[in-house]
């Protein structure tokens, strides 16, 4: 299928080579089911926007399907290597992990007894 888009030149210059991967990742995010756990950035942001307690943040874990996708990506990297789409998805997961680590670090600080 061919789709024609009109986008500003500055955006076009930065995305034109990666547009298929950007669309694929965007569709994955749209299709992520928040009832399955925290499989994507949207779910993490919604969780953090609710201002959870420090203990709730520390209890945050990946949904089994997200963990399986990460495990599959790691195995693919070991056996075949990443293609461009895999590399972008891995970067997506690294960013999510970074956000969660920051939140958990702050939660641990808040739970430390005051001395």
XYZ file of C-alpha atoms in Angstrom, residues 70-113:
44
model
C 12.878 -8.855 25.437
C 14.132 -12.429 25.896
C 13.385 -13.150 22.228
C 15.256 -10.013 21.157
C 18.268 -10.977 23.282
C 18.299 -14.463 21.767
C 17.981 -13.062 18.256
C 20.877 -10.690 18.925
C 23.025 -13.601 20.136
C 22.198 -15.886 17.218
C 21.490 -13.655 14.211
C 22.086 -10.061 15.161
C 19.606 -7.208 15.041
C 18.080 -5.739 11.927
C 17.167 -2.044 11.949
C 13.668 -2.638 13.310
C 15.019 -4.841 16.118
C 17.629 -2.238 17.006
C 14.980 0.493 17.263
C 12.744 -1.736 19.386
C 15.700 -2.524 21.663
C 16.400 1.191 22.072
C 12.732 1.665 22.947
C 13.000 -0.925 25.708
C 16.264 0.582 26.963
C 14.561 3.966 27.300
C 11.648 2.436 29.222
C 14.094 0.624 31.499
C 15.939 3.888 32.126
C 12.710 5.646 33.170
C 11.752 2.812 35.499
C 15.214 2.732 37.085
C 15.014 6.462 37.755
C 11.587 6.068 39.332
C 12.727 3.131 41.459
C 15.829 5.003 42.614
C 13.686 7.914 43.751
C 11.278 5.510 45.459
C 14.138 3.889 47.377
C 15.389 7.308 48.481
C 11.920 8.219 49.758
C 11.727 4.975 51.743
C 15.076 5.507 53.448
C 14.736 6.448 57.118
